[in-house]
């Protein structure tokens, strides 16, 4: 056992952590990667905004510092405590005026971004730099690791701090989970960020006259990671780079793709207590019961002759659900059943709900966000469709693999890196785990659907592919060691 003294001190800066606060896969990652790093011997702490979803569960709270008003926060304190599920230590910024609001971390109850988001998340970054500076006398991070645009400004504050001190104080890593969410704000807010003017230029924080939080992280972090090797290549240019391809190219030697893992305790069909019954790769029969239970729960006809397809997803254009709509009639004609869980763009909510209304025995739709239901749906289905237009990593295809639910995916980003197509060769050498289509169009997806039906009609072959997926090592161990290697390259 390595002594705590020598353990590398790593601060993760983020705005979501599963199971406390989650709007997407980011939370799954920040809920599982830091504990995996801790298991490997790192001394990991989290820094989060004081959203009630964090403040309420955090235990053993201690005041670290009380500060004068800043960024629009009148009462401003930094606390330290323990996250109960993992026992990890966390700092939270207690600023109720900024963080204690109805709605989610970024938008109000009407779906509008909060008008002061630039200040709410500037404060998160500013506080990260203060911790690097030694704000907590007892613990100073050697690595500052920020996630997504919410943490982007941390890298500017760190840059300014290191410039003032004339030395490097911490290694810094910025993980981009999605290039499309950039945290861009009108240029005039720059004056509210408490940063020197020279940072507001196209080599730094400026993106066509706007302040870009994502670009700030991309510009100033020692290392930039993204959540799959393929996505790391894709963001060098074209549509996927969302206008930042030039910056990515400039930072190319420091840009690394590390494929996400999943929390194999949360997602484990052999222990999952949300399911009708548990099962595993050796004894997969329980999955049939899960399927039957799902059909009953959803009011679908009980049958086991045609495959049950599912989607568990945000309804956003990224997710390619227009292709699912495009293959719906074909699926119905072939006798498939379809279960769809998600929410987001209203036209998709309406279109899927219409199908459920007209085909109640074959299609079920649940509009909303329901973690336990997501488990039951994935366990009870035969195929999970993830036809994303782009996908930095994607997690539901992993959950599908783990639950013996074959992923049907577009060959892009992390989907390309995590699913092996059922080509005749891959079937023969037992490496196939799902169905992949190359072109982002309906006919390509139809072709993959046809192949899914063909395989389903050969139960023995189907089972081989299921088992192959269930056997994959999907935990965080490997990826966490990749992050650790990166930390070792840049540690102070
Ligand atoms: P993204 O973060 O782009 O939405 P990911 O695939 O990385 O995509 O992560 C999505 C996460 O959110 C997964 O854990 C998935 O199970 C979950 N999820 C998405 N929609 C829902 C929903 N409606 N109900 C429950 N969980 C959902
Ligand atoms: C983002 C991406 C998704 C990825 C997740 C976790 O939300 O859209 O592809 O899996 O972050 O890294």
Short mmCIF file of C-alpha atoms and ligand atoms in Angstrom, two decimals:
data_model
loop_
_atom_site.label_atom_id
_atom_site.label_comp_id
_atom_site.label_asym_id
_atom_site.label_seq_id
_atom_site.Cartn_x
_atom_site.Cartn_y
_atom_site.Cartn_z
CA UNK A 1 0.00 0.00 0.00
CA UNK A 2 1.43 3.39 -0.97
CA UNK A 3 1.53 5.91 1.84
CA UNK A 4 -0.96 8.78 1.57
CA UNK A 5 1.95 11.21 1.79
CA UNK A 6 3.38 10.20 -1.53
CA UNK A 7 0.04 9.72 -3.26
CA UNK A 8 -0.45 12.13 -6.14
CA UNK A 9 -2.93 14.82 -5.13
CA UNK A 10 -5.53 15.32 -7.86
CA UNK A 11 -8.39 17.81 -7.87
CA UNK A 12 -11.34 17.06 -10.17
CA UNK A 13 -13.38 20.14 -11.03
CA UNK A 14 -16.87 19.53 -12.37
CA UNK A 15 -20.53 20.43 -12.08
CA UNK A 16 -22.17 16.98 -12.05
CA UNK A 17 -21.45 13.74 -10.21
CA UNK A 18 -23.57 10.57 -10.29
CA UNK A 19 -25.61 9.69 -8.19
CA UNK A 20 -26.07 13.19 -6.74
CA UNK A 21 -26.58 15.32 -9.81
CA UNK A 22 -26.72 14.11 -13.39
CA UNK A 23 -27.89 15.58 -16.69
CA UNK A 24 -25.85 13.22 -18.89
CA UNK A 25 -22.89 10.91 -19.22
CA UNK A 26 -20.54 13.52 -17.74
CA UNK A 27 -21.93 12.67 -14.30
CA UNK A 28 -21.38 8.95 -14.86
CA UNK A 29 -17.73 9.68 -15.61
CA UNK A 30 -17.11 12.09 -12.71
CA UNK A 31 -18.89 9.60 -10.43
CA UNK A 32 -16.67 6.68 -11.43
CA UNK A 33 -13.28 7.88 -12.70
CA UNK A 34 -12.18 9.67 -9.50
CA UNK A 35 -12.90 6.63 -7.28
CA UNK A 36 -11.04 4.45 -9.79
CA UNK A 37 -8.04 6.81 -9.55
CA UNK A 38 -8.28 6.70 -5.76
CA UNK A 39 -8.20 2.90 -5.91
CA UNK A 40 -4.98 3.18 -7.90
CA UNK A 41 -3.39 5.18 -5.11
CA UNK A 42 -4.14 8.80 -6.10
CA UNK A 43 -5.29 11.19 -3.40
CA UNK A 44 -8.37 12.52 -5.19
CA UNK A 45 -10.68 15.34 -4.19
CA UNK A 46 -13.57 16.96 -6.03
CA UNK A 47 -14.51 20.63 -6.37
CA UNK A 48 -18.14 21.39 -7.24
CA UNK A 49 -20.52 24.35 -7.15
CA UNK A 50 -22.73 24.32 -4.06
CA UNK A 51 -25.87 23.04 -5.77
CA UNK A 52 -28.30 21.70 -3.14
CA UNK A 53 -28.00 18.22 -4.71
CA UNK A 54 -24.36 18.23 -3.57
CA UNK A 55 -24.64 20.27 -0.39
CA UNK A 56 -27.38 18.15 1.17
CA UNK A 57 -25.73 14.73 0.93
CA UNK A 58 -22.15 15.81 1.69
CA UNK A 59 -21.20 14.67 5.19
CA UNK A 60 -18.78 15.93 7.85
CA UNK A 61 -18.75 19.46 6.50
CA UNK A 62 -15.97 21.81 7.57
CA UNK A 63 -15.54 25.44 6.66
CA UNK A 64 -12.31 25.98 4.75
CA UNK A 65 -12.61 29.71 4.10
CA UNK A 66 -15.02 32.61 4.15
CA UNK A 67 -14.54 35.13 1.36
CA UNK A 68 -15.58 38.63 0.42
CA UNK A 69 -18.32 38.93 -2.25
CA UNK A 70 -17.20 37.99 -5.76
CA UNK A 71 -18.77 37.11 -9.13
CA UNK A 72 -22.15 38.23 -7.82
CA UNK A 73 -22.05 35.92 -4.78
CA UNK A 74 -22.73 37.91 -1.65
CA UNK A 75 -22.24 35.16 0.88
CA UNK A 76 -19.30 33.08 -0.28
CA UNK A 77 -17.70 30.20 1.57
CA UNK A 78 -15.66 27.15 0.70
CA UNK A 79 -16.56 23.96 2.54
CA UNK A 80 -15.00 20.55 2.61
CA UNK A 81 -16.70 17.21 3.34
CA UNK A 82 -17.26 13.63 2.22
CA UNK A 83 -19.38 12.21 -0.58
CA UNK A 84 -21.17 9.32 1.15
CA UNK A 85 -21.40 6.80 -1.74
CA UNK A 86 -17.69 6.63 -2.48
CA UNK A 87 -16.16 8.20 0.61
CA UNK A 88 -14.34 10.66 -1.66
CA UNK A 89 -13.56 14.11 -0.29
CA UNK A 90 -15.20 17.09 -1.90
CA UNK A 91 -14.95 20.86 -1.69
CA UNK A 92 -18.08 22.78 -2.49
CA UNK A 93 -18.57 26.47 -3.07
CA UNK A 94 -21.29 27.68 -0.80
CA UNK A 95 -22.87 30.61 -2.64
CA UNK A 96 -26.65 30.15 -2.38
CA UNK A 97 -27.35 33.28 -4.43
CA UNK A 98 -25.63 31.65 -7.39
CA UNK A 99 -26.27 27.95 -6.95
CA UNK A 100 -29.41 27.35 -4.91
CA UNK A 101 -31.98 27.71 -7.68
CA UNK A 102 -34.78 25.58 -9.11
CA UNK A 103 -34.05 24.03 -12.50
CA UNK A 104 -30.92 22.13 -13.45
CA UNK A 105 -27.34 23.35 -13.03
CA UNK A 106 -27.39 25.31 -16.29
CA UNK A 107 -30.97 26.24 -17.11
CA UNK A 108 -34.00 27.53 -15.24
CA UNK A 109 -37.36 25.79 -14.97
CA UNK A 110 -38.40 27.35 -18.31
CA UNK A 111 -35.40 25.87 -20.08
CA UNK A 112 -33.53 29.19 -20.36
CA UNK A 113 -29.81 29.45 -19.53
CA UNK A 114 -29.27 31.49 -16.38
CA UNK A 115 -28.17 35.00 -17.36
CA UNK A 116 -25.20 34.86 -14.98
CA UNK A 117 -23.82 31.46 -16.01
CA UNK A 118 -20.51 33.08 -16.95
CA UNK A 119 -20.10 34.24 -13.35
CA UNK A 120 -21.48 31.07 -11.76
CA UNK A 121 -18.91 28.94 -13.58
CA UNK A 122 -16.11 31.52 -13.48
CA UNK A 123 -16.34 31.18 -9.71
CA UNK A 124 -15.89 27.41 -10.01
CA UNK A 125 -12.71 27.90 -12.05
CA UNK A 126 -11.45 30.71 -9.84
CA UNK A 127 -11.83 28.55 -6.74
CA UNK A 128 -9.93 25.68 -8.41
CA UNK A 129 -6.98 28.03 -8.95
CA UNK A 130 -7.21 29.19 -5.32
CA UNK A 131 -6.91 25.58 -4.18
CA UNK A 132 -3.83 25.18 -6.35
CA UNK A 133 -2.49 28.35 -4.76
CA UNK A 134 -2.77 26.77 -1.31
CA UNK A 135 -6.10 28.01 -0.03
CA UNK A 136 -6.49 24.84 2.00
CA UNK A 137 -3.44 24.76 4.19
CA UNK A 138 -3.71 20.98 4.56
CA UNK A 139 -4.11 19.93 0.95
CA UNK A 140 -2.77 21.44 -2.27
CA UNK A 141 -3.41 19.63 -5.56
CA UNK A 142 -0.50 18.67 -7.81
CA UNK A 143 -2.90 18.03 -10.68
CA UNK A 144 -5.96 20.09 -11.54
CA UNK A 145 -8.33 18.12 -13.78
CA UNK A 146 -11.37 20.00 -15.12
CA UNK A 147 -14.33 18.61 -17.04
CA UNK A 148 -16.18 20.36 -19.87
CA UNK A 149 -16.78 24.08 -20.35
CA UNK A 150 -18.06 24.48 -16.79
CA UNK A 151 -14.48 24.08 -15.55
CA UNK A 152 -12.85 25.79 -18.53
CA UNK A 153 -11.98 29.06 -16.81
CA UNK A 154 -9.97 27.24 -14.14
CA UNK A 155 -7.18 27.00 -16.70
CA UNK A 156 -7.13 30.77 -17.27
CA UNK A 157 -7.02 31.52 -13.55
CA UNK A 158 -4.26 28.96 -13.14
CA UNK A 159 -2.35 30.51 -16.05
CA UNK A 160 -2.57 33.95 -14.46
CA UNK A 161 -1.56 32.60 -11.05
CA UNK A 162 1.47 30.78 -12.43
CA UNK A 163 2.49 33.84 -14.42
CA UNK A 164 2.38 35.95 -11.26
CA UNK A 165 4.38 33.42 -9.25
CA UNK A 166 6.78 32.75 -12.09
CA UNK A 167 6.55 29.00 -11.60
CA UNK A 168 4.41 26.02 -12.43
CA UNK A 169 2.23 25.14 -9.46
CA UNK A 170 0.24 22.18 -10.79
CA UNK A 171 -0.11 20.04 -13.86
CA UNK A 172 -3.45 20.61 -15.59
CA UNK A 173 -5.75 18.35 -17.59
CA UNK A 174 -8.91 19.45 -19.38
CA UNK A 175 -11.34 16.73 -20.47
CA UNK A 176 -13.75 17.59 -23.25
CA UNK A 177 -16.84 15.43 -23.07
CA UNK A 178 -18.59 17.24 -25.89
CA UNK A 179 -17.17 19.87 -28.26
CA UNK A 180 -20.63 21.17 -29.08
CA UNK A 181 -21.26 22.63 -25.63
CA UNK A 182 -18.76 25.46 -25.48
CA UNK A 183 -19.98 27.88 -22.86
CA UNK A 184 -19.76 30.91 -25.16
CA UNK A 185 -20.80 34.31 -23.79
CA UNK A 186 -20.88 37.80 -25.32
CA UNK A 187 -17.47 39.48 -25.29
CA UNK A 188 -18.63 42.26 -22.99
CA UNK A 189 -18.85 39.86 -20.02
CA UNK A 190 -15.07 39.49 -20.07
CA UNK A 191 -14.77 42.48 -17.73
CA UNK A 192 -16.73 40.57 -15.07
CA UNK A 193 -14.31 37.65 -14.99
CA UNK A 194 -11.44 39.26 -13.14
CA UNK A 195 -8.84 38.29 -15.71
CA UNK A 196 -6.15 40.38 -17.45
CA UNK A 197 -7.16 41.78 -20.85
CA UNK A 198 -4.36 40.05 -22.73
CA UNK A 199 -6.10 36.66 -22.28
CA UNK A 200 -9.02 37.83 -24.41
CA UNK A 201 -7.47 37.09 -27.79
CA UNK A 202 -7.92 34.39 -30.44
CA UNK A 203 -4.91 32.45 -29.10
CA UNK A 204 -6.58 32.25 -25.70
CA UNK A 205 -10.17 32.74 -24.60
CA UNK A 206 -11.75 34.58 -27.52
CA UNK A 207 -13.93 32.81 -30.03
CA UNK A 208 -15.10 35.22 -32.73
CA UNK A 209 -15.61 38.06 -30.29
CA UNK A 210 -17.15 35.87 -27.62
CA UNK A 211 -15.68 34.54 -24.40
CA UNK A 212 -15.47 30.77 -24.79
CA UNK A 213 -15.05 28.69 -21.65
CA UNK A 214 -14.32 25.54 -23.66
CA UNK A 215 -11.70 27.25 -25.78
CA UNK A 216 -10.09 28.60 -22.61
CA UNK A 217 -9.53 25.07 -21.30
CA UNK A 218 -8.40 23.92 -24.73
CA UNK A 219 -5.91 26.79 -24.96
CA UNK A 220 -4.33 26.72 -21.53
CA UNK A 221 -4.46 23.17 -20.09
CA UNK A 222 -1.18 21.23 -20.15
CA UNK A 223 -3.05 18.24 -21.57
CA UNK A 224 -6.40 18.05 -23.28
CA UNK A 225 -8.21 14.76 -23.28
CA UNK A 226 -11.40 13.66 -24.88
CA UNK A 227 -13.43 10.60 -24.18
CA UNK A 228 -12.51 8.30 -27.07
CA UNK A 229 -9.56 8.00 -29.46
CA UNK A 230 -11.78 8.30 -32.54
CA UNK A 231 -13.42 11.50 -31.27
CA UNK A 232 -9.95 12.91 -30.52
CA UNK A 233 -9.19 12.51 -34.24
CA UNK A 234 -12.60 13.76 -35.38
CA UNK A 235 -12.34 17.10 -33.54
CA UNK A 236 -9.29 18.14 -35.54
CA UNK A 237 -11.54 19.59 -38.24
CA UNK A 238 -14.88 19.56 -40.03
CA UNK A 239 -18.32 19.49 -38.47
CA UNK A 240 -17.23 17.65 -35.32
CA UNK A 241 -14.71 20.31 -34.36
CA UNK A 242 -17.54 22.85 -33.94
CA UNK A 243 -15.30 25.67 -35.16
CA UNK A 244 -12.38 24.82 -32.88
CA UNK A 245 -10.46 22.53 -35.26
CA UNK A 246 -7.65 25.07 -35.64
CA UNK A 247 -7.10 25.24 -31.89
CA UNK A 248 -7.18 21.45 -31.59
CA UNK A 249 -4.59 21.21 -34.36
CA UNK A 250 -2.41 23.75 -32.59
CA UNK A 251 -2.65 21.70 -29.39
CA UNK A 252 -2.31 18.39 -31.23
CA UNK A 253 0.77 17.04 -29.37
CA UNK A 254 -1.13 17.44 -26.10
CA UNK A 255 -4.51 16.11 -27.23
CA UNK A 256 -5.23 12.53 -26.15
CA UNK A 257 -8.29 10.29 -26.52
CA UNK A 258 -8.97 8.01 -23.56
CA UNK A 259 -12.03 5.80 -23.87
CA UNK A 260 -14.48 6.06 -20.98
CA UNK A 261 -15.17 3.10 -18.78
CA UNK A 262 -18.39 2.44 -16.90
CA UNK A 263 -19.22 1.86 -13.26
CA UNK A 264 -19.44 -1.91 -13.29
CA UNK A 265 -21.06 -1.99 -9.87
CA UNK A 266 -23.91 0.34 -10.81
CA UNK A 267 -24.32 -1.46 -14.15
CA UNK A 268 -24.13 -5.13 -13.28
CA UNK A 269 -26.91 -7.52 -14.39
CA UNK A 270 -25.86 -10.10 -11.80
CA UNK A 271 -26.51 -7.78 -8.84
CA UNK A 272 -28.87 -5.13 -10.24
CA UNK A 273 -31.75 -4.83 -7.78
CA UNK A 274 -33.86 -2.72 -10.12
CA UNK A 275 -34.43 -5.81 -12.33
CA UNK A 276 -37.17 -8.44 -12.17
CA UNK A 277 -34.38 -10.98 -11.87
CA UNK A 278 -30.62 -10.94 -12.16
CA UNK A 279 -28.53 -12.82 -14.72
CA UNK A 280 -24.99 -13.13 -16.01
CA UNK A 281 -23.06 -14.23 -19.08
CA UNK A 282 -23.03 -17.90 -18.05
CA UNK A 283 -26.66 -18.04 -17.08
CA UNK A 284 -28.45 -15.65 -19.33
CA UNK A 285 -31.96 -17.06 -18.92
CA UNK A 286 -32.94 -14.39 -16.40
CA UNK A 287 -32.79 -11.91 -19.25
CA UNK A 288 -35.94 -13.52 -20.74
CA UNK A 289 -37.76 -12.80 -17.51
CA UNK A 290 -36.55 -9.21 -17.58
CA UNK A 291 -37.93 -8.96 -21.10
CA UNK A 292 -41.30 -10.33 -20.06
CA UNK A 293 -41.40 -8.00 -17.07
CA UNK A 294 -40.59 -5.05 -19.34
CA UNK A 295 -43.32 -6.00 -21.80
CA UNK A 296 -45.79 -6.16 -18.92
CA UNK A 297 -44.62 -2.91 -17.38
CA UNK A 298 -44.91 -1.14 -20.74
CA UNK A 299 -48.23 -2.71 -21.72
CA UNK A 300 -46.67 -4.45 -24.73
CA UNK A 301 -47.78 -7.84 -26.04
CA UNK A 302 -45.84 -10.68 -24.41
CA UNK A 303 -43.89 -12.38 -27.18
CA UNK A 304 -40.43 -13.77 -27.74
CA UNK A 305 -40.35 -14.39 -31.46
CA UNK A 306 -39.29 -10.92 -32.62
CA UNK A 307 -36.59 -8.69 -31.14
CA UNK A 308 -37.31 -5.85 -28.75
CA UNK A 309 -35.38 -2.69 -29.63
CA UNK A 310 -34.80 0.15 -27.22
CA UNK A 311 -33.49 3.71 -27.02
CA UNK A 312 -32.44 5.41 -23.78
CA UNK A 313 -31.31 8.88 -24.66
CA UNK A 314 -31.52 12.61 -24.51
CA UNK A 315 -33.66 13.70 -27.46
CA UNK A 316 -31.07 16.01 -29.01
CA UNK A 317 -29.98 16.27 -32.63
CA UNK A 318 -26.61 14.75 -31.64
CA UNK A 319 -28.35 11.44 -30.96
CA UNK A 320 -29.54 10.78 -34.52
CA UNK A 321 -33.05 9.85 -33.44
CA UNK A 322 -34.41 11.03 -36.78
CA UNK A 323 -32.91 7.78 -38.11
CA UNK A 324 -34.86 5.81 -35.50
CA UNK A 325 -38.01 7.55 -36.71
CA UNK A 326 -36.96 6.67 -40.25
CA UNK A 327 -36.78 2.93 -39.48
CA UNK A 328 -39.88 2.79 -37.23
CA UNK A 329 -42.26 1.59 -39.96
CA UNK A 330 -39.83 -1.06 -41.06
CA UNK A 331 -39.42 -2.28 -37.47
CA UNK A 332 -43.17 -2.42 -37.04
CA UNK A 333 -43.72 -4.29 -40.30
CA UNK A 334 -41.14 -6.85 -39.27
CA UNK A 335 -43.00 -7.39 -35.99
CA UNK A 336 -40.38 -5.83 -33.66
CA UNK A 337 -41.24 -4.09 -30.44
CA UNK A 338 -39.71 -0.75 -29.53
CA UNK A 339 -39.29 0.89 -26.13
CA UNK A 340 -38.12 4.49 -26.03
CA UNK A 341 -37.12 6.39 -22.91
CA UNK A 342 -35.92 9.96 -23.00
CA UNK A 343 -36.78 13.60 -23.25
CA UNK A 344 -35.71 16.74 -25.00
CA UNK A 345 -36.72 18.11 -28.40
CA UNK A 346 -40.50 18.30 -28.46
CA UNK A 347 -40.98 17.23 -32.06
CA UNK A 348 -39.24 13.92 -31.25
CA UNK A 349 -41.24 13.46 -28.04
CA UNK A 350 -44.42 13.98 -30.08
CA UNK A 351 -43.40 11.79 -33.00
CA UNK A 352 -42.44 8.81 -30.82
CA UNK A 353 -45.51 9.23 -28.62
CA UNK A 354 -47.70 9.16 -31.76
CA UNK A 355 -46.21 5.79 -32.69
CA UNK A 356 -46.93 4.47 -29.19
CA UNK A 357 -50.48 5.77 -29.43
CA UNK A 358 -51.13 4.03 -32.75
CA UNK A 359 -49.28 0.79 -31.94
CA UNK A 360 -49.74 0.22 -28.20
CA UNK A 361 -48.80 -3.46 -28.38
CA UNK A 362 -45.59 -2.81 -30.21
CA UNK A 363 -44.31 0.60 -29.15
CA UNK A 364 -43.97 2.10 -25.69
CA UNK A 365 -42.59 5.54 -24.96
CA UNK A 366 -41.75 7.11 -21.63
CA UNK A 367 -40.97 10.80 -21.81
CA UNK A 368 -38.81 11.78 -18.88
CA UNK A 369 -35.69 10.89 -17.01
CA UNK A 370 -35.76 7.73 -14.89
CA UNK A 371 -32.54 6.01 -13.86
CA UNK A 372 -34.12 2.75 -12.59
CA UNK A 373 -36.33 2.50 -15.67
CA UNK A 374 -33.23 2.88 -17.86
CA UNK A 375 -31.79 -0.23 -16.17
CA UNK A 376 -34.99 -2.25 -16.66
CA UNK A 377 -35.32 -1.19 -20.29
CA UNK A 378 -31.74 -2.02 -21.16
CA UNK A 379 -31.95 -5.39 -19.37
CA UNK A 380 -35.29 -6.30 -20.98
CA UNK A 381 -34.37 -5.40 -24.57
CA UNK A 382 -32.55 -7.37 -27.24
CA UNK A 383 -31.03 -4.44 -29.13
CA UNK A 384 -30.15 -0.94 -27.99
CA UNK A 385 -30.08 1.62 -30.79
CA UNK A 386 -27.47 4.41 -30.59
CA UNK A 387 -27.44 5.91 -34.09
CA UNK A 388 -25.79 9.17 -33.02
CA UNK A 389 -24.81 11.72 -35.67
CA UNK A 390 -21.71 12.24 -33.51
CA UNK A 391 -20.80 10.74 -30.15
CA UNK A 392 -17.73 11.71 -28.12
CA UNK A 393 -17.95 8.39 -26.28
CA UNK A 394 -21.48 7.32 -25.44
CA UNK A 395 -22.23 5.11 -22.47
CA UNK A 396 -25.49 3.36 -23.25
CA UNK A 397 -23.81 1.08 -25.82
CA UNK A 398 -21.53 -0.10 -22.98
CA UNK A 399 -24.56 -0.69 -20.77
CA UNK A 400 -26.06 -2.69 -23.64
CA UNK A 401 -22.91 -4.81 -23.96
CA UNK A 402 -22.86 -5.45 -20.23
CA UNK A 403 -26.54 -6.49 -20.17
CA UNK A 404 -26.45 -8.77 -23.24
CA UNK A 405 -28.40 -6.18 -25.26
CA UNK A 406 -26.69 -5.89 -28.63
CA UNK A 407 -25.79 -2.30 -29.54
CA UNK A 408 -26.78 -1.08 -33.00
CA UNK A 409 -24.68 2.02 -33.65
CA UNK A 410 -23.43 4.52 -36.20
CA UNK A 411 -19.67 4.17 -36.72
CA UNK A 412 -18.61 7.43 -35.12
CA UNK A 413 -16.65 8.62 -32.06
CA UNK A 414 -16.69 6.32 -29.07
CA UNK A 415 -19.33 4.10 -30.68
CA UNK A 416 -16.76 3.09 -33.31
CA UNK A 417 -14.25 2.36 -30.54
CA UNK A 418 -16.51 0.20 -28.42
CA UNK A 419 -18.60 -2.02 -30.69
CA UNK A 420 -17.36 -4.73 -33.07
CA UNK A 421 -19.63 -5.37 -36.04
CA UNK A 422 -21.20 -8.76 -36.73
CA UNK A 423 -19.43 -9.29 -40.05
CA UNK A 424 -19.07 -12.94 -41.10
CA UNK A 425 -15.35 -12.80 -40.17
CA UNK A 426 -16.03 -11.33 -36.72
CA UNK A 427 -18.80 -13.85 -36.13
CA UNK A 428 -16.46 -16.64 -37.09
CA UNK A 429 -13.62 -15.56 -34.79
CA UNK A 430 -16.06 -14.65 -32.01
CA UNK A 431 -15.20 -10.95 -31.74
CA UNK A 432 -18.56 -9.53 -32.87
CA UNK A 433 -20.51 -7.60 -30.25
CA UNK A 434 -23.13 -5.58 -32.15
CA UNK A 435 -24.25 -3.95 -35.40
CA UNK A 436 -22.55 -0.96 -37.00
CA UNK A 437 -23.55 1.17 -39.97
CA UNK A 438 -21.21 3.58 -41.70
CA UNK A 439 -23.31 6.20 -43.44
CA UNK A 440 -25.55 8.43 -41.43
CA UNK A 441 -28.72 7.70 -43.40
CA UNK A 442 -31.89 5.68 -43.07
CA UNK A 443 -31.00 3.02 -45.61
CA UNK A 444 -27.68 2.27 -43.88
CA UNK A 445 -29.49 1.92 -40.57
CA UNK A 446 -32.14 -0.27 -42.22
CA UNK A 447 -29.39 -2.53 -43.42
CA UNK A 448 -28.07 -2.88 -39.85
CA UNK A 449 -31.62 -3.56 -38.60
CA UNK A 450 -31.97 -6.31 -41.21
CA UNK A 451 -28.76 -7.87 -39.99
CA UNK A 452 -30.06 -7.74 -36.42
CA UNK A 453 -33.20 -9.63 -37.49
CA UNK A 454 -31.15 -12.19 -39.39
CA UNK A 455 -28.97 -12.90 -36.36
CA UNK A 456 -31.96 -12.97 -34.02
CA UNK A 457 -33.37 -15.82 -36.09
CA UNK A 458 -30.27 -17.85 -35.17
CA UNK A 459 -30.53 -18.02 -31.38
CA UNK A 460 -27.28 -19.84 -30.94
CA UNK A 461 -25.30 -17.26 -32.87
CA UNK A 462 -27.15 -14.49 -31.06
CA UNK A 463 -26.11 -15.94 -27.73
CA UNK A 464 -22.45 -16.09 -28.80
CA UNK A 465 -22.51 -12.38 -29.65
CA UNK A 466 -24.33 -11.56 -26.42
CA UNK A 467 -21.75 -13.45 -24.38
CA UNK A 468 -18.90 -11.82 -26.24
CA UNK A 469 -20.27 -8.39 -25.29
CA UNK A 470 -20.92 -9.38 -21.69
CA UNK A 471 -17.35 -10.59 -21.34
CA UNK A 472 -15.79 -7.22 -22.32
CA UNK A 473 -13.73 -5.47 -19.65
CA UNK A 474 -15.70 -2.26 -19.40
CA UNK A 475 -14.62 -0.96 -15.99
CA UNK A 476 -12.44 2.07 -15.37
CA UNK A 477 -9.25 0.27 -14.45
CA UNK A 478 -7.52 0.57 -17.81
CA UNK A 479 -8.66 4.12 -18.60
CA UNK A 480 -7.85 5.35 -15.09
CA UNK A 481 -4.31 4.06 -15.54
CA UNK A 482 -4.10 6.02 -18.82
CA UNK A 483 -5.08 9.20 -16.96
CA UNK A 484 -2.56 8.37 -14.26
CA UNK A 485 0.19 8.07 -16.88
CA UNK A 486 -0.77 11.48 -18.21
CA UNK A 487 -0.70 12.98 -14.70
CA UNK A 488 2.78 11.55 -14.17
CA UNK A 489 4.00 13.30 -17.34
CA UNK A 490 2.94 16.73 -16.10
CA UNK A 491 3.03 16.54 -12.31
CA UNK A 492 5.02 19.15 -10.43
P1 LIG B 1 -24.89 12.03 -23.23
O1 LIG B 1 -24.05 12.34 -22.05
O2 LIG B 1 -24.43 12.68 -24.49
O3 LIG B 1 -26.34 12.22 -23.00
P2 LIG B 1 -24.07 9.26 -22.75
O4 LIG B 1 -24.43 8.03 -23.49
O5 LIG B 1 -22.65 9.49 -22.47
O6 LIG B 1 -24.73 10.47 -23.55
O7 LIG B 1 -24.75 9.27 -21.32
C1 LIG B 1 -26.11 9.34 -21.14
C2 LIG B 1 -26.42 8.87 -19.73
O8 LIG B 1 -27.70 9.34 -19.38
C3 LIG B 1 -26.47 7.37 -19.59
O9 LIG B 1 -26.13 7.03 -18.27
C4 LIG B 1 -27.94 7.06 -19.87
O10 LIG B 1 -28.33 5.86 -19.30
C5 LIG B 1 -28.58 8.24 -19.20
N1 LIG B 1 -29.89 8.63 -19.73
C6 LIG B 1 -30.15 9.33 -20.85
N2 LIG B 1 -31.47 9.56 -20.98
C7 LIG B 1 -32.05 8.99 -19.91
C8 LIG B 1 -33.39 8.89 -19.44
N3 LIG B 1 -34.40 9.43 -20.11
N4 LIG B 1 -33.63 8.24 -18.28
C9 LIG B 1 -32.60 7.70 -17.58
N5 LIG B 1 -31.31 7.76 -17.97
C10 LIG B 1 -31.04 8.39 -19.11
C1 LIG B 2 -20.88 13.69 -23.22
C2 LIG B 2 -20.95 13.00 -24.56
C3 LIG B 2 -21.01 11.50 -24.45
C4 LIG B 2 -20.04 10.98 -23.41
C5 LIG B 2 -20.26 11.69 -22.09
C6 LIG B 2 -19.32 11.22 -20.99
O1 LIG B 2 -22.13 13.91 -22.69
O2 LIG B 2 -22.04 13.47 -25.34
O3 LIG B 2 -20.70 10.93 -25.71
O4 LIG B 2 -20.21 9.60 -23.25
O5 LIG B 2 -20.07 13.05 -22.25
O6 LIG B 2 -17.97 11.40 -21.34
#
